[in-house]
Protein backbone atom coordinates (compact mmCIF):
# COMPACT_ATOMS: atom_id res chain seq x y z
CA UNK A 1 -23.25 -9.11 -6.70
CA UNK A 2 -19.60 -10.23 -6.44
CA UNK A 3 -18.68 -13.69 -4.77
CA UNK A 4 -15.38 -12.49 -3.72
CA UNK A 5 -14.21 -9.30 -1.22
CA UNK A 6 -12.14 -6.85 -3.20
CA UNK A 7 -9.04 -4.98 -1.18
CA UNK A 8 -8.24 -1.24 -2.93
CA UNK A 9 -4.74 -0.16 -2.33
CA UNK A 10 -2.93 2.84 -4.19
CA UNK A 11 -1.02 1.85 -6.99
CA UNK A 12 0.88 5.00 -7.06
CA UNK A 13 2.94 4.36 -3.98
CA UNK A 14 5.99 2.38 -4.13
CA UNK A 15 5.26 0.79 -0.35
CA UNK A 16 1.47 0.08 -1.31
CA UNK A 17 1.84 -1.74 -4.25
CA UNK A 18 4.95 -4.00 -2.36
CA UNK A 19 2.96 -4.67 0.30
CA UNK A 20 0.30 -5.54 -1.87
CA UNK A 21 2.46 -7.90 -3.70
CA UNK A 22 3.78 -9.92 -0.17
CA UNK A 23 -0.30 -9.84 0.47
CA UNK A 24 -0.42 -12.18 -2.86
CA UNK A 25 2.16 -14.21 -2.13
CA UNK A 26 2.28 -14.85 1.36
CA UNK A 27 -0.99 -13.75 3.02
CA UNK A 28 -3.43 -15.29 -0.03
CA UNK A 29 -6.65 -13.38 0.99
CA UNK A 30 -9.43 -15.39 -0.76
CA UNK A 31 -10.26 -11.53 -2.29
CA UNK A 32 -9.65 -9.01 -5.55
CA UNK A 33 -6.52 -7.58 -5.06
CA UNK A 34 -6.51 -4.04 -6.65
CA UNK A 35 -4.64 -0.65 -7.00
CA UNK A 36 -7.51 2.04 -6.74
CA UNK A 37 -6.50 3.38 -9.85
CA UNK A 38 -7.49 0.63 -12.10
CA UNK A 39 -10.83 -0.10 -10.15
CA UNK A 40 -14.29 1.40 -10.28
CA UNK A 41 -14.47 2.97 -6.69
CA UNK A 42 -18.08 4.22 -7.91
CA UNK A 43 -19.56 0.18 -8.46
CA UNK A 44 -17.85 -0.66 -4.65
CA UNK A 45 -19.99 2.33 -3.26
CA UNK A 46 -16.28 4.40 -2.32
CA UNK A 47 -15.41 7.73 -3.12
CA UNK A 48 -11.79 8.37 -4.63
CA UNK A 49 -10.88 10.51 -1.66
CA UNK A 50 -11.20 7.63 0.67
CA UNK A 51 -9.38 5.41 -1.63
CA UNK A 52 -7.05 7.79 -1.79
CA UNK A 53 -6.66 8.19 2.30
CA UNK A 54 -6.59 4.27 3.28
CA UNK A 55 -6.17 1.11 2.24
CA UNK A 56 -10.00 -0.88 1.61
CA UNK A 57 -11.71 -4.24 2.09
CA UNK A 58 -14.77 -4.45 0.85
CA UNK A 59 -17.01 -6.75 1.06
CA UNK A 60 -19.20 -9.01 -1.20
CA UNK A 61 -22.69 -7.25 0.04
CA UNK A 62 -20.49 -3.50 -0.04
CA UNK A 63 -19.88 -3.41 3.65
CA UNK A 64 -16.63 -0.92 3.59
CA UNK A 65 -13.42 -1.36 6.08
CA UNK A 66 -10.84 1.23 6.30
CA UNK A 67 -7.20 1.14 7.56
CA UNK A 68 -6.55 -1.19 10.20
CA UNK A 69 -10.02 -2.57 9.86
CA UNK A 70 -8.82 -3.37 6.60
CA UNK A 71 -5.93 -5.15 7.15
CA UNK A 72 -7.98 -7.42 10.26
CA UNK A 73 -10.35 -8.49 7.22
CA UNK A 74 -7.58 -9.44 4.47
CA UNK A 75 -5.80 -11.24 7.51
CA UNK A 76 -8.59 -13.07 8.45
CA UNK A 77 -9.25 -14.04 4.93
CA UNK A 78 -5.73 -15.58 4.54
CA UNK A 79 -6.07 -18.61 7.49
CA UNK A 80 -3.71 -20.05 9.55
CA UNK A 81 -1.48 -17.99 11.35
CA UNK A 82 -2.80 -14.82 9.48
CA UNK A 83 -6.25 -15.39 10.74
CA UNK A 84 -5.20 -15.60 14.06
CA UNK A 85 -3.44 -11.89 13.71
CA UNK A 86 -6.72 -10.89 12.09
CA UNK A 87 -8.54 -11.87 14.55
CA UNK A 88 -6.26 -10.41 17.60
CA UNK A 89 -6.49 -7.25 15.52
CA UNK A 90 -9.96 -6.79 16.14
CA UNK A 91 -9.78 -7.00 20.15
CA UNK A 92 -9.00 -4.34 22.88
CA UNK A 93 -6.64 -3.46 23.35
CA UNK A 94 -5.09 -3.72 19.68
CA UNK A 95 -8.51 -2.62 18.37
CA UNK A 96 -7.69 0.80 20.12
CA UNK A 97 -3.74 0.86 18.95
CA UNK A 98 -4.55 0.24 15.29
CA UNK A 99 -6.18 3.26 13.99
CA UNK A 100 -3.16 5.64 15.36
CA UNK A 101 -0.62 2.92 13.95
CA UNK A 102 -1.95 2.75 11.15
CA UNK A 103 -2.17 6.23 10.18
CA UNK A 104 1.23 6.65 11.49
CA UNK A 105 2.79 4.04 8.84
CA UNK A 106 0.37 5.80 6.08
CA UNK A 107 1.43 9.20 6.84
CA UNK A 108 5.12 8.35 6.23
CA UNK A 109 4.66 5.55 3.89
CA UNK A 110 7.29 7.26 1.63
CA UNK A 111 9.91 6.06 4.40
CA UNK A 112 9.23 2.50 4.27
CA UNK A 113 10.01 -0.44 2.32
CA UNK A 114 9.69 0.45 -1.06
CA UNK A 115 8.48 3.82 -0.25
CA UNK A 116 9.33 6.16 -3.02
CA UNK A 117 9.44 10.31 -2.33
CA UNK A 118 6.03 10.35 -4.68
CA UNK A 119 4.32 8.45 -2.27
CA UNK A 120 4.50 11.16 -0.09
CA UNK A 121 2.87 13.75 -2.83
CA UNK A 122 -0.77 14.68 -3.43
CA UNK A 123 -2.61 13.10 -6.46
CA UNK A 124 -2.24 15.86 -8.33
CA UNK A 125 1.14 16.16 -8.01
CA UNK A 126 2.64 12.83 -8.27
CA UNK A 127 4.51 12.21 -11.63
CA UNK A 128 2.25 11.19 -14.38
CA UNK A 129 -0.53 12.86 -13.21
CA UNK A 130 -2.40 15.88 -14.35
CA UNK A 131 -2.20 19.08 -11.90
């Protein structure tokens, strides 16, 4: 069994792997960070195409958060000020407001900070990937 939670982002996308990056340096989760690429979704119990749709956090014992569920857990996990956000995160009515925010900043990803235009692209047709 593994001691530590592991979060899965995409390492294809420009945004994913930046944010992923400030989550190391500022946030400190006490967790794996990995791109879903380089990890074996099979061993966490996750299937690529939900890897591939939202960002992970899954636990120790292979309890699996999604999306904004995800990002309450690796904010709780970094204390202090980020625990509190976690925490507020996980209560009505930002419990509700999440989901729908979260999908809105995944769907358009390719806009944001570090967002490249192959963020926005299928797998399988993403440069350096097989069609």
């Amino acid at each position: 069994m593994r001691q530590r939670p592991v979060l899965v982002y995409d390492g294809d996308c420009g945004f994913c792997t930046t944010s992923a990056r400030f989550v190391e340096r500022r946030i400190r989760p006490r967790a794996e960070v990995t791109a879903r690429q380089f990890t074996d979704l099979e061993a966490l119990g996750v299937s690529p195409e939900r890897a591939e749709h939202e960002l992970l956090w899954v636990t120790p014992t292979g309890t699996v958060y999604g999306g904004a569920q995800a990002v309450a857990k690796l904010l709780l996990s970094g204390g202090g000020g980020w625990a509190v956000a976690g925490a507020l995160l996980q209560l009505p009515p930002l419990r509700w407001a999440g989901p729908p925010a979260y999908r809105l900043v995944a769907d358009h990803r390719q806009q944001m900070p570090g967002g490249t235009p192959a963020c926005a692209l299928p797998t399988g047709r993403r440069p350096g990937t097989a069609s």
